[in-house]
Amino acid sequence: MTTVLTRPLDTLADFPAIPFGWAYLDTAATAQKPRPVIEAITRGYAQDYATVHRGVYARSADMTVAYERGRDRVAQFIGAGSPDEIIFVRGATEAINLVAQTWGQMNLKAGDRILLSTLEHHSNIVPWQLLRDRTGVQIDVAPLTADGRIDLDAVEAMLTPAHKLVALAHVSNVLGSVLDAKRAAALAHKVGAKLLLDGCQAVPRLPVDVAALDCDFYVFSGHKLYGPTGIGILWARPEILASMPPWQGGGAMIDKVTFEKTTYLPAPARFEAGTPHIVGVLGLHAAIDYVESIGLEAIHAHETALVKATRDALSAINSVTLFGPEDSAGIVSFAIEGVHPHDIGTILDEAQVAIRAGHHCAQPLMAHLGVDATARASFGVYNSEADVAALVKGIERVTRIFG
C-alpha cells in the first residue's frame, strides 16, 4: 500500500500526544492536535492573553485583531462571502440548536415539515424534535441507498412545498458516505426549503465552498479539524442571519440596554453573547493553516487509500460485516459476528489500537443496520499503513479469541 500524502514532512511527528506504536483510529470522534495548534493555544494563554472587543489597552487591541483574523480565516476556508457570515459557537451541536431556536422558532409552524435522513447524528435530530414539540412542525426521514448513502431520489420524491428545511450530514460520521450536497441544495430550493449541512466530518478531509454548494446553513466543530474543543462554526447566508433574533442575551451582543428596551448589534455579534472562547479561535486558525499546508485533496487521497486497504483486508475475514460505501471518506464501520463492539474495542486497546465502539450518536442508523452498535475505525493525517496492519492483526486476534 502506498501513502498518498505529498507534503515532505513526517506528519506523525507533528502530533506529540500519539506515542510510538499507538494506532489512533478515532479521528471521527476527535482529532489529535498538531504542534502548531498546541503552540498557538499555549502562546495565546501564556504570552498574548487579553480580552477582545472591549479593552482600550494595546494587548487587548492586538488580541482583538488576532481573534477577528481567525474569523477571516474561517470565512476564506469555507468560501463565505464575508467574515460577518461566520458565527463562533461551542461546536456543531450548539450551531444546530441556535438555528432551531432562532430561525426555526420564527419561521416554522404547525403544518410545516422538516426533512432529515436515517443516518443523521443525534445533534441533527434532537434539536428539531425539540422544535417540533414546541411548534407542531412535522419531521420526515429520508431512507438510505443499499450502500449507505442518503437516497436523493427518495428525497426528491418526498419533498413538498410544506417542507421548509432539509438538514443533512455532508459526510456520515458512521458510514463515511458523502452527500451530493449540490443536488441536495437544488432539491430543497426547488420546493422553497432551506438546506442545512452538518459538515463535521467533511471539513477535515474535503474542500468546502458554501457558495458553490449553494446551502443555506453550514456547521462544523473545530476539534474534528485538528483544532481545540469548545469552538465551532455556524455559517449562514447574510440575509438569513439578518432576519434571525438573538439566541442568548448578555454582553458583547447589544447596541443599547435600558430597563425599558434593548437593541442588538448585527451579526455576528448578535449571536455571540458573553466573553468568547478567545484562544479557541486562535487554535482553530492554526488548525486551518495546518490542514491547508498539507492540502485537503492530499488528505482525502491519503485517507481514501487507508480506507481501501482496510476494507480490502477486513472483507477477507468471513465473520466481519462492513457497513457503508466502498468509497467512504476516512471512516470504516464494521461488526464481527458473535462479538460485541465493546469487546472488539477492548481487545484492540490491549494491542494499542484505539477505535470507537458504540452507536456513535446515531441510534436510528443502528436500528436501520439491524445492530445495537458498530466498531468504527476513522483515519487522519497521522495514520499510516502500519496502523491499518495493526488494526487488521488485532481483529484477527479477536476472531481467534471468539472463534
mmCIF file of C-alpha atoms in Angstrom:
data_model
loop_
_atom_site.group_PDB
_atom_site.id
_atom_site.type_symbol
_atom_site.label_atom_id
_atom_site.label_comp_id
_atom_site.label_asym_id
_atom_site.label_seq_id
_atom_site.Cartn_x
_atom_site.Cartn_y
_atom_site.Cartn_z
ATOM 1 C CA MET A 1 0.000 0.000 0.000
ATOM 2 C CA THR A 2 1.313 3.467 -0.878
ATOM 3 C CA THR A 3 0.720 6.549 1.238
ATOM 4 C CA VAL A 4 -0.538 9.461 -0.821
ATOM 5 C CA LEU A 5 0.485 12.362 1.400
ATOM 6 C CA THR A 6 2.557 14.710 -0.751
ATOM 7 C CA ARG A 7 3.934 17.047 1.918
ATOM 8 C CA PRO A 8 7.624 16.252 2.642
ATOM 9 C CA LEU A 9 7.019 16.082 6.378
ATOM 10 C CA ASP A 10 6.633 13.256 8.828
ATOM 11 C CA THR A 11 3.152 14.300 9.916
ATOM 12 C CA LEU A 12 3.081 11.824 12.791
ATOM 13 C CA ALA A 13 5.954 13.763 14.370
ATOM 14 C CA ASP A 14 3.677 16.816 14.482
ATOM 15 C CA PHE A 15 1.382 15.087 16.993
ATOM 16 C CA PRO A 16 3.028 14.782 20.414
ATOM 17 C CA ALA A 17 0.046 13.013 22.025
ATOM 18 C CA ILE A 18 0.463 9.994 19.734
ATOM 19 C CA PRO A 19 3.227 7.799 21.211
ATOM 20 C CA PHE A 20 5.261 5.424 19.099
ATOM 21 C CA GLY A 21 3.325 2.241 18.393
ATOM 22 C CA TRP A 22 -0.114 3.625 19.241
ATOM 23 C CA ALA A 23 -2.600 3.419 16.343
ATOM 24 C CA TYR A 24 -5.113 6.196 16.942
ATOM 25 C CA LEU A 25 -8.135 5.372 14.776
ATOM 26 C CA ASP A 26 -10.813 7.549 16.406
ATOM 27 C CA THR A 27 -10.391 10.785 14.471
ATOM 28 C CA ALA A 28 -14.102 10.943 13.614
ATOM 29 C CA ALA A 29 -14.754 11.409 17.342
ATOM 30 C CA THR A 30 -11.982 13.955 17.828
ATOM 31 C CA ALA A 31 -8.729 14.607 16.007
ATOM 32 C CA GLN A 32 -5.366 14.741 17.719
ATOM 33 C CA LYS A 33 -3.711 18.164 17.779
ATOM 34 C CA PRO A 34 -0.591 19.128 15.824
ATOM 35 C CA ARG A 35 2.175 21.183 17.385
ATOM 36 C CA PRO A 36 1.214 24.441 15.606
ATOM 37 C CA VAL A 37 -2.237 24.270 17.228
ATOM 38 C CA ILE A 38 -0.804 23.449 20.651
ATOM 39 C CA GLU A 39 1.714 26.263 20.290
ATOM 40 C CA ALA A 40 -0.965 28.755 19.240
ATOM 41 C CA ILE A 41 -3.069 27.854 22.277
ATOM 42 C CA THR A 42 -0.074 27.986 24.626
ATOM 43 C CA ARG A 43 1.069 31.321 23.235
ATOM 44 C CA GLY A 44 -2.463 32.677 23.468
ATOM 45 C CA TYR A 45 -2.697 31.910 27.180
ATOM 46 C CA ALA A 46 0.941 32.311 28.258
ATOM 47 C CA GLN A 47 2.064 35.271 26.187
ATOM 48 C CA ASP A 48 -0.660 37.206 24.380
ATOM 49 C CA TYR A 49 -3.761 36.737 26.517
ATOM 50 C CA ALA A 50 -6.276 39.557 26.982
ATOM 51 C CA THR A 51 -9.975 40.062 26.394
ATOM 52 C CA VAL A 52 -11.325 41.075 22.998
ATOM 53 C CA HIS A 53 -13.589 43.838 21.691
ATOM 54 C CA ARG A 54 -13.571 45.757 24.995
ATOM 55 C CA GLY A 55 -10.138 46.816 26.175
ATOM 56 C CA VAL A 56 -8.547 50.063 25.051
ATOM 57 C CA TYR A 57 -5.060 48.921 26.007
ATOM 58 C CA ALA A 58 -2.659 47.659 23.360
ATOM 59 C CA ARG A 59 -2.679 43.960 24.194
ATOM 60 C CA SER A 60 -6.463 43.795 24.112
ATOM 61 C CA ALA A 61 -6.458 45.562 20.760
ATOM 62 C CA ASP A 62 -3.858 43.122 19.455
ATOM 63 C CA MET A 63 -5.835 40.133 20.689
ATOM 64 C CA THR A 64 -8.990 41.514 19.090
ATOM 65 C CA VAL A 65 -7.166 41.758 15.782
ATOM 66 C CA ALA A 66 -5.925 38.168 16.125
ATOM 67 C CA TYR A 67 -9.385 36.933 17.110
ATOM 68 C CA GLU A 68 -11.079 38.607 14.155
ATOM 69 C CA ARG A 69 -8.303 37.375 11.884
ATOM 70 C CA GLY A 70 -9.470 33.912 12.895
ATOM 71 C CA ARG A 71 -12.954 34.774 11.662
ATOM 72 C CA ASP A 72 -11.475 35.957 8.374
ATOM 73 C CA ARG A 73 -9.556 32.685 8.100
ATOM 74 C CA VAL A 74 -12.659 30.558 8.597
ATOM 75 C CA ALA A 75 -14.563 32.598 6.013
ATOM 76 C CA GLN A 76 -11.797 32.035 3.486
ATOM 77 C CA PHE A 77 -11.576 28.329 4.353
ATOM 78 C CA ILE A 78 -15.231 27.590 3.571
ATOM 79 C CA GLY A 79 -15.796 30.160 0.829
ATOM 80 C CA ALA A 80 -18.031 32.534 2.787
ATOM 81 C CA GLY A 81 -18.773 35.860 1.159
ATOM 82 C CA SER A 82 -17.868 37.847 4.271
ATOM 83 C CA PRO A 83 -16.386 37.226 7.729
ATOM 84 C CA ASP A 84 -19.638 38.634 9.133
ATOM 85 C CA GLU A 85 -21.333 35.413 7.994
ATOM 86 C CA ILE A 86 -19.206 33.385 10.452
ATOM 87 C CA ILE A 87 -20.678 32.834 13.928
ATOM 88 C CA PHE A 88 -18.403 31.363 16.605
ATOM 89 C CA VAL A 89 -20.164 28.770 18.756
ATOM 90 C CA ARG A 90 -19.043 25.911 21.006
ATOM 91 C CA GLY A 91 -19.470 23.323 18.271
ATOM 92 C CA ALA A 92 -21.808 21.962 15.624
ATOM 93 C CA THR A 93 -24.300 20.880 18.282
ATOM 94 C CA GLU A 94 -24.681 24.435 19.533
ATOM 95 C CA ALA A 95 -24.824 25.743 15.972
ATOM 96 C CA ILE A 96 -27.761 23.497 15.054
ATOM 97 C CA ASN A 97 -29.558 24.344 18.291
ATOM 98 C CA LEU A 98 -29.017 28.039 17.548
ATOM 99 C CA VAL A 99 -30.627 27.685 14.128
ATOM 100 C CA ALA A 100 -33.515 25.662 15.540
ATOM 101 C CA GLN A 101 -34.234 28.102 18.337
ATOM 102 C CA THR A 102 -33.941 31.292 16.274
ATOM 103 C CA TRP A 103 -34.641 30.779 12.591
ATOM 104 C CA GLY A 104 -36.721 27.671 13.251
ATOM 105 C CA GLN A 105 -38.790 29.225 16.012
ATOM 106 C CA MET A 106 -39.513 32.262 13.821
ATOM 107 C CA ASN A 107 -40.200 30.519 10.539
ATOM 108 C CA LEU A 108 -41.675 27.088 11.264
ATOM 109 C CA LYS A 109 -45.174 26.360 12.471
ATOM 110 C CA ALA A 110 -47.696 23.538 12.677
ATOM 111 C CA GLY A 111 -48.225 22.124 9.211
ATOM 112 C CA ASP A 112 -44.652 22.801 8.091
ATOM 113 C CA ARG A 113 -42.225 19.924 7.606
ATOM 114 C CA ILE A 114 -38.512 19.227 8.143
ATOM 115 C CA LEU A 115 -36.690 16.513 6.206
ATOM 116 C CA LEU A 116 -33.805 14.631 7.857
ATOM 117 C CA SER A 117 -32.162 11.340 6.900
ATOM 118 C CA THR A 118 -31.740 7.956 8.536
ATOM 119 C CA LEU A 119 -28.001 8.426 9.104
ATOM 120 C CA GLU A 120 -28.052 11.729 10.998
ATOM 121 C CA HIS A 121 -26.105 12.322 14.190
ATOM 122 C CA HIS A 122 -28.291 12.916 17.236
ATOM 123 C CA SER A 123 -27.203 16.566 17.122
ATOM 124 C CA ASN A 124 -29.056 16.884 13.831
ATOM 125 C CA ILE A 125 -32.145 15.093 15.129
ATOM 126 C CA VAL A 126 -32.865 16.110 18.709
ATOM 127 C CA PRO A 127 -32.867 19.923 18.217
ATOM 128 C CA TRP A 128 -35.517 19.520 15.517
ATOM 129 C CA GLN A 129 -37.569 17.240 17.762
ATOM 130 C CA LEU A 130 -37.436 19.886 20.489
ATOM 131 C CA LEU A 131 -38.641 22.427 17.929
ATOM 132 C CA ARG A 132 -41.375 20.027 16.816
ATOM 133 C CA ASP A 133 -42.584 19.700 20.395
ATOM 134 C CA ARG A 134 -42.825 23.494 20.696
ATOM 135 C CA THR A 135 -44.286 24.356 17.299
ATOM 136 C CA GLY A 136 -46.022 21.276 15.904
ATOM 137 C CA VAL A 137 -43.783 21.085 12.834
ATOM 138 C CA GLN A 138 -43.533 17.570 11.392
ATOM 139 C CA ILE A 139 -40.328 15.616 10.729
ATOM 140 C CA ASP A 140 -39.847 13.268 7.775
ATOM 141 C CA VAL A 141 -36.928 10.872 7.388
ATOM 142 C CA ALA A 142 -35.277 10.085 4.069
ATOM 143 C CA PRO A 143 -34.089 6.498 3.539
ATOM 144 C CA LEU A 144 -30.642 5.307 2.505
ATOM 145 C CA THR A 145 -29.430 3.517 -0.583
ATOM 146 C CA ALA A 146 -28.294 -0.081 -0.288
ATOM 147 C CA ASP A 147 -24.676 1.014 0.215
ATOM 148 C CA GLY A 148 -25.491 3.591 2.905
ATOM 149 C CA ARG A 149 -25.844 6.918 1.137
ATOM 150 C CA ILE A 150 -28.689 9.366 1.611
ATOM 151 C CA ASP A 151 -31.134 8.427 -1.154
ATOM 152 C CA LEU A 152 -31.589 11.692 -3.016
ATOM 153 C CA ASP A 153 -34.024 10.126 -5.473
ATOM 154 C CA ALA A 154 -36.232 9.361 -2.469
ATOM 155 C CA VAL A 155 -35.619 12.871 -1.124
ATOM 156 C CA GLU A 156 -36.834 14.325 -4.414
ATOM 157 C CA ALA A 157 -39.991 12.223 -4.256
ATOM 158 C CA MET A 158 -40.648 13.122 -0.607
ATOM 159 C CA LEU A 159 -40.184 16.891 -0.761
ATOM 160 C CA THR A 160 -43.256 19.119 -0.981
ATOM 161 C CA PRO A 161 -43.889 22.853 -0.615
ATOM 162 C CA ALA A 162 -44.701 22.121 3.047
ATOM 163 C CA HIS A 163 -41.030 21.359 3.652
ATOM 164 C CA LYS A 164 -39.256 24.434 4.945
ATOM 165 C CA LEU A 165 -35.946 22.847 5.958
ATOM 166 C CA VAL A 166 -33.762 19.959 4.841
ATOM 167 C CA ALA A 167 -30.982 19.127 7.329
ATOM 168 C CA LEU A 168 -28.409 16.522 6.280
ATOM 169 C CA ALA A 169 -24.912 15.298 7.077
ATOM 170 C CA HIS A 170 -22.373 16.272 4.437
ATOM 171 C CA VAL A 171 -20.375 13.157 5.420
ATOM 172 C CA SER A 172 -21.789 10.437 7.684
ATOM 173 C CA ASN A 173 -19.942 10.035 10.977
ATOM 174 C CA VAL A 174 -20.674 6.283 10.935
ATOM 175 C CA LEU A 175 -20.611 5.229 7.297
ATOM 176 C CA GLY A 176 -18.343 7.860 5.764
ATOM 177 C CA SER A 177 -20.798 8.268 2.894
ATOM 178 C CA VAL A 178 -20.509 11.615 1.119
ATOM 179 C CA LEU A 179 -23.644 13.541 0.238
ATOM 180 C CA ASP A 180 -24.098 15.069 -3.191
ATOM 181 C CA ALA A 181 -24.670 18.385 -1.445
ATOM 182 C CA LYS A 182 -25.201 20.455 -4.582
ATOM 183 C CA ARG A 183 -28.005 18.181 -5.695
ATOM 184 C CA ALA A 184 -29.485 18.231 -2.188
ATOM 185 C CA ALA A 185 -29.479 22.041 -2.302
ATOM 186 C CA ALA A 186 -31.160 22.078 -5.693
ATOM 187 C CA LEU A 187 -33.864 19.689 -4.497
ATOM 188 C CA ALA A 188 -34.505 21.685 -1.324
ATOM 189 C CA HIS A 189 -34.627 25.018 -3.109
ATOM 190 C CA LYS A 190 -36.962 23.650 -5.775
ATOM 191 C CA VAL A 191 -39.719 23.409 -3.151
ATOM 192 C CA GLY A 192 -38.667 26.596 -1.334
ATOM 193 C CA ALA A 193 -36.888 24.859 1.565
ATOM 194 C CA LYS A 194 -33.585 25.824 3.170
ATOM 195 C CA LEU A 195 -30.667 23.359 3.357
ATOM 196 C CA LEU A 196 -28.553 22.917 6.490
ATOM 197 C CA LEU A 197 -25.418 20.802 6.165
ATOM 198 C CA ASP A 198 -23.628 19.173 9.098
ATOM 199 C CA GLY A 199 -20.020 19.457 7.952
ATOM 200 C CA CYS A 200 -18.223 17.972 10.969
ATOM 201 C CA GLN A 201 -16.795 15.031 9.029
ATOM 202 C CA ALA A 202 -16.416 16.924 5.755
ATOM 203 C CA VAL A 203 -14.213 19.907 6.615
ATOM 204 C CA PRO A 204 -11.223 17.841 7.864
ATOM 205 C CA ARG A 205 -10.931 15.976 4.558
ATOM 206 C CA LEU A 206 -12.871 17.646 1.734
ATOM 207 C CA PRO A 207 -12.667 21.130 0.216
ATOM 208 C CA VAL A 208 -15.822 23.006 1.230
ATOM 209 C CA ASP A 209 -17.159 26.056 -0.593
ATOM 210 C CA VAL A 210 -20.533 27.078 0.793
ATOM 211 C CA ALA A 211 -21.229 29.316 -2.180
ATOM 212 C CA ALA A 212 -20.589 26.505 -4.655
ATOM 213 C CA LEU A 213 -22.594 24.041 -2.542
ATOM 214 C CA ASP A 214 -25.475 26.561 -2.523
ATOM 215 C CA CYS A 215 -26.527 25.587 1.014
ATOM 216 C CA ASP A 216 -28.198 27.989 3.439
ATOM 217 C CA PHE A 217 -26.561 26.915 6.713
ATOM 218 C CA TYR A 218 -23.268 25.091 7.301
ATOM 219 C CA VAL A 219 -21.977 23.932 10.684
ATOM 220 C CA PHE A 220 -18.850 22.215 11.960
ATOM 221 C CA SER A 221 -16.777 21.647 15.105
ATOM 222 C CA GLY A 222 -13.152 22.717 15.433
ATOM 223 C CA HIS A 223 -11.937 19.688 17.369
ATOM 224 C CA LYS A 224 -12.592 17.334 14.452
ATOM 225 C CA LEU A 225 -10.486 19.654 12.268
ATOM 226 C CA TYR A 226 -7.350 19.181 14.408
ATOM 227 C CA GLY A 227 -8.312 22.254 16.430
ATOM 228 C CA PRO A 228 -9.341 22.722 20.071
ATOM 229 C CA THR A 229 -12.567 21.631 21.684
ATOM 230 C CA GLY A 230 -15.195 24.196 22.611
ATOM 231 C CA ILE A 231 -15.082 26.103 19.335
ATOM 232 C CA GLY A 232 -17.231 25.624 16.259
ATOM 233 C CA ILE A 233 -18.800 27.445 13.368
ATOM 234 C CA LEU A 234 -22.221 28.379 12.134
ATOM 235 C CA TRP A 235 -22.265 29.866 8.666
ATOM 236 C CA ALA A 236 -25.494 31.183 7.182
ATOM 237 C CA ARG A 237 -26.465 33.380 4.292
ATOM 238 C CA PRO A 238 -26.292 37.039 5.330
ATOM 239 C CA GLU A 239 -29.963 37.729 4.637
ATOM 240 C CA ILE A 240 -30.912 34.808 6.877
ATOM 241 C CA LEU A 241 -28.642 35.990 9.691
ATOM 242 C CA ALA A 242 -30.124 39.469 9.395
ATOM 243 C CA SER A 243 -33.603 38.031 9.989
ATOM 244 C CA MET A 244 -32.690 35.858 12.980
ATOM 245 C CA PRO A 245 -33.312 37.121 16.534
ATOM 246 C CA PRO A 246 -30.742 36.837 19.316
ATOM 247 C CA TRP A 247 -30.408 33.444 20.914
ATOM 248 C CA GLN A 248 -28.704 34.346 24.181
ATOM 249 C CA GLY A 249 -28.573 37.700 25.921
ATOM 250 C CA GLY A 250 -25.554 39.273 27.567
ATOM 251 C CA GLY A 251 -22.515 41.371 26.934
ATOM 252 C CA ALA A 252 -20.962 41.969 23.526
ATOM 253 C CA MET A 253 -24.204 41.451 21.554
ATOM 254 C CA ILE A 254 -26.027 44.638 22.479
ATOM 255 C CA ASP A 255 -26.345 48.046 20.894
ATOM 256 C CA LYS A 256 -28.016 49.767 23.851
ATOM 257 C CA VAL A 257 -29.586 48.477 27.049
ATOM 258 C CA THR A 258 -32.200 50.220 29.191
ATOM 259 C CA PHE A 259 -34.685 48.645 31.555
ATOM 260 C CA GLU A 260 -37.385 49.577 29.087
ATOM 261 C CA LYS A 261 -35.799 48.254 25.903
ATOM 262 C CA THR A 262 -32.658 46.669 24.496
ATOM 263 C CA THR A 263 -31.429 46.874 20.931
ATOM 264 C CA TYR A 264 -28.948 44.444 19.408
ATOM 265 C CA LEU A 265 -25.902 44.516 17.197
ATOM 266 C CA PRO A 266 -25.985 42.917 13.746
ATOM 267 C CA ALA A 267 -24.446 39.513 13.034
ATOM 268 C CA PRO A 268 -22.075 38.073 14.006
ATOM 269 C CA ALA A 269 -22.009 39.904 17.359
ATOM 270 C CA ARG A 270 -25.757 39.408 17.928
ATOM 271 C CA PHE A 271 -25.184 35.654 18.294
ATOM 272 C CA GLU A 272 -22.005 35.770 20.388
ATOM 273 C CA ALA A 273 -23.156 36.879 23.827
ATOM 274 C CA GLY A 274 -20.548 36.918 26.579
ATOM 275 C CA THR A 275 -16.795 36.555 26.560
ATOM 276 C CA PRO A 276 -15.940 34.196 23.683
ATOM 277 C CA HIS A 277 -13.528 31.270 23.536
ATOM 278 C CA ILE A 278 -10.732 33.611 22.501
ATOM 279 C CA VAL A 279 -7.858 31.159 22.455
ATOM 280 C CA GLY A 280 -10.080 28.533 20.855
ATOM 281 C CA VAL A 281 -10.373 30.796 17.824
ATOM 282 C CA LEU A 282 -6.590 31.165 17.695
ATOM 283 C CA GLY A 283 -6.231 27.401 17.821
ATOM 284 C CA LEU A 284 -8.827 26.925 15.095
ATOM 285 C CA HIS A 285 -6.976 29.412 12.906
ATOM 286 C CA ALA A 286 -3.771 27.417 13.380
ATOM 287 C CA ALA A 287 -5.601 24.171 12.623
ATOM 288 C CA ILE A 288 -6.939 25.516 9.325
ATOM 289 C CA ASP A 289 -3.462 26.721 8.383
ATOM 290 C CA TYR A 290 -2.077 23.282 9.216
ATOM 291 C CA VAL A 291 -4.656 21.389 7.174
ATOM 292 C CA GLU A 292 -4.288 23.678 4.188
ATOM 293 C CA SER A 293 -0.494 23.446 4.343
ATOM 294 C CA ILE A 294 -0.920 19.738 3.603
ATOM 295 C CA GLY A 295 -3.828 20.189 1.213
ATOM 296 C CA LEU A 296 -7.345 18.822 1.555
ATOM 297 C CA GLU A 297 -7.058 16.948 -1.724
ATOM 298 C CA ALA A 298 -3.922 15.206 -0.441
ATOM 299 C CA ILE A 299 -5.576 14.432 2.892
ATOM 300 C CA HIS A 300 -8.614 12.951 1.184
ATOM 301 C CA ALA A 301 -6.435 10.869 -1.161
ATOM 302 C CA HIS A 302 -4.366 9.633 1.781
ATOM 303 C CA GLU A 303 -7.421 8.641 3.803
ATOM 304 C CA THR A 304 -9.041 7.051 0.746
ATOM 305 C CA ALA A 305 -6.010 4.796 0.359
ATOM 306 C CA LEU A 306 -6.171 3.792 4.026
ATOM 307 C CA VAL A 307 -9.922 3.121 3.826
ATOM 308 C CA LYS A 308 -9.451 0.944 0.745
ATOM 309 C CA ALA A 309 -6.660 -1.042 2.377
ATOM 310 C CA THR A 310 -8.771 -1.539 5.496
ATOM 311 C CA ARG A 311 -11.898 -2.596 3.648
ATOM 312 C CA ASP A 312 -9.927 -4.944 1.398
ATOM 313 C CA ALA A 313 -8.303 -6.640 4.389
ATOM 314 C CA LEU A 314 -11.462 -6.885 6.506
ATOM 315 C CA SER A 315 -13.605 -8.138 3.636
ATOM 316 C CA ALA A 316 -11.344 -11.203 3.518
ATOM 317 C CA ILE A 317 -12.390 -12.161 7.075
ATOM 318 C CA ASN A 318 -15.619 -14.161 6.843
ATOM 319 C CA SER A 319 -17.014 -13.117 10.235
ATOM 320 C CA VAL A 320 -16.639 -9.395 9.537
ATOM 321 C CA THR A 321 -19.512 -7.326 8.144
ATOM 322 C CA LEU A 322 -18.599 -3.969 6.626
ATOM 323 C CA PHE A 323 -21.050 -1.062 6.556
ATOM 324 C CA GLY A 324 -21.187 1.899 4.222
ATOM 325 C CA PRO A 325 -19.988 2.515 0.680
ATOM 326 C CA GLU A 326 -16.693 1.344 -0.765
ATOM 327 C CA ASP A 327 -15.577 4.951 -1.244
ATOM 328 C CA SER A 328 -16.369 6.106 2.299
ATOM 329 C CA ALA A 329 -14.481 9.223 3.363
ATOM 330 C CA GLY A 330 -11.996 8.364 6.095
ATOM 331 C CA ILE A 331 -14.294 6.035 8.071
ATOM 332 C CA VAL A 332 -14.786 2.257 8.204
ATOM 333 C CA SER A 333 -17.567 0.828 10.389
ATOM 334 C CA PHE A 334 -17.832 -2.901 10.882
ATOM 335 C CA ALA A 335 -19.152 -5.713 13.050
ATOM 336 C CA ILE A 336 -17.789 -9.159 13.890
ATOM 337 C CA GLU A 337 -20.294 -11.978 14.114
ATOM 338 C CA GLY A 338 -20.913 -13.001 17.710
ATOM 339 C CA VAL A 339 -18.689 -10.289 19.214
ATOM 340 C CA HIS A 340 -19.937 -7.115 20.869
ATOM 341 C CA PRO A 341 -18.184 -4.000 19.529
ATOM 342 C CA HIS A 342 -17.121 -3.073 23.078
ATOM 343 C CA ASP A 343 -15.227 -6.373 23.294
ATOM 344 C CA ILE A 344 -13.605 -5.610 19.953
ATOM 345 C CA GLY A 345 -12.554 -2.199 21.230
ATOM 346 C CA THR A 346 -11.184 -3.608 24.486
ATOM 347 C CA ILE A 347 -9.087 -6.296 22.801
ATOM 348 C CA LEU A 348 -7.779 -3.828 20.231
ATOM 349 C CA ASP A 349 -6.870 -1.421 23.026
ATOM 350 C CA GLU A 350 -4.664 -4.133 24.532
ATOM 351 C CA ALA A 351 -2.820 -4.123 21.209
ATOM 352 C CA GLN A 352 -2.504 -0.295 21.293
ATOM 353 C CA VAL A 353 -5.153 0.237 18.636
ATOM 354 C CA ALA A 354 -7.779 2.854 19.537
ATOM 355 C CA ILE A 355 -11.123 2.604 17.764
ATOM 356 C CA ARG A 356 -14.661 3.685 18.598
ATOM 357 C CA ALA A 357 -17.297 1.175 19.677
ATOM 358 C CA GLY A 358 -20.945 2.061 20.230
ATOM 359 C CA HIS A 359 -23.860 3.708 18.498
ATOM 360 C CA HIS A 360 -21.823 6.813 17.582
ATOM 361 C CA CYS A 361 -24.712 9.133 18.500
ATOM 362 C CA ALA A 362 -26.672 7.620 15.603
ATOM 363 C CA GLN A 363 -29.138 5.197 17.173
ATOM 364 C CA PRO A 364 -31.715 5.447 14.352
ATOM 365 C CA LEU A 365 -28.967 4.408 11.931
ATOM 366 C CA MET A 366 -28.036 1.460 14.164
ATOM 367 C CA ALA A 367 -31.666 0.338 14.074
ATOM 368 C CA HIS A 368 -31.610 0.610 10.287
ATOM 369 C CA LEU A 369 -28.446 -1.507 10.143
ATOM 370 C CA GLY A 370 -30.005 -4.071 12.479
ATOM 371 C CA VAL A 371 -27.317 -3.762 15.163
ATOM 372 C CA ASP A 372 -27.069 -2.158 18.588
ATOM 373 C CA ALA A 373 -23.598 -0.799 17.858
ATOM 374 C CA THR A 374 -20.689 -0.984 15.456
ATOM 375 C CA ALA A 375 -16.926 -0.790 15.698
ATOM 376 C CA ARG A 376 -15.528 2.194 13.837
ATOM 377 C CA ALA A 377 -12.032 2.961 12.618
ATOM 378 C CA SER A 378 -11.536 6.509 11.401
ATOM 379 C CA PHE A 379 -8.398 7.971 9.900
ATOM 380 C CA GLY A 380 -6.461 11.228 9.987
ATOM 381 C CA VAL A 381 -3.315 12.749 8.537
ATOM 382 C CA TYR A 382 -1.160 10.956 11.122
ATOM 383 C CA ASN A 383 -2.271 7.441 10.214
ATOM 384 C CA SER A 384 -0.314 5.046 8.012
ATOM 385 C CA GLU A 385 -0.217 1.560 6.550
ATOM 386 C CA ALA A 386 1.241 0.407 9.862
ATOM 387 C CA ASP A 387 -1.948 1.476 11.656
ATOM 388 C CA VAL A 388 -4.065 -0.482 9.190
ATOM 389 C CA ALA A 389 -1.846 -3.526 9.697
ATOM 390 C CA ALA A 390 -2.164 -3.199 13.486
ATOM 391 C CA LEU A 391 -5.952 -2.938 13.202
ATOM 392 C CA VAL A 392 -6.222 -5.999 10.980
ATOM 393 C CA LYS A 393 -3.879 -8.005 13.197
ATOM 394 C CA GLY A 394 -5.957 -7.067 16.219
ATOM 395 C CA ILE A 395 -9.207 -8.065 14.525
ATOM 396 C CA GLU A 396 -7.717 -11.402 13.550
ATOM 397 C CA ARG A 397 -6.898 -11.910 17.238
ATOM 398 C CA VAL A 398 -10.495 -11.041 18.148
ATOM 399 C CA THR A 399 -11.798 -13.662 15.758
ATOM 400 C CA ARG A 400 -9.451 -16.267 17.234
ATOM 401 C CA ILE A 401 -10.500 -15.468 20.801
ATOM 402 C CA PHE A 402 -14.213 -15.634 19.982
ATOM 403 C CA GLY A 403 -13.932 -18.275 17.283
#
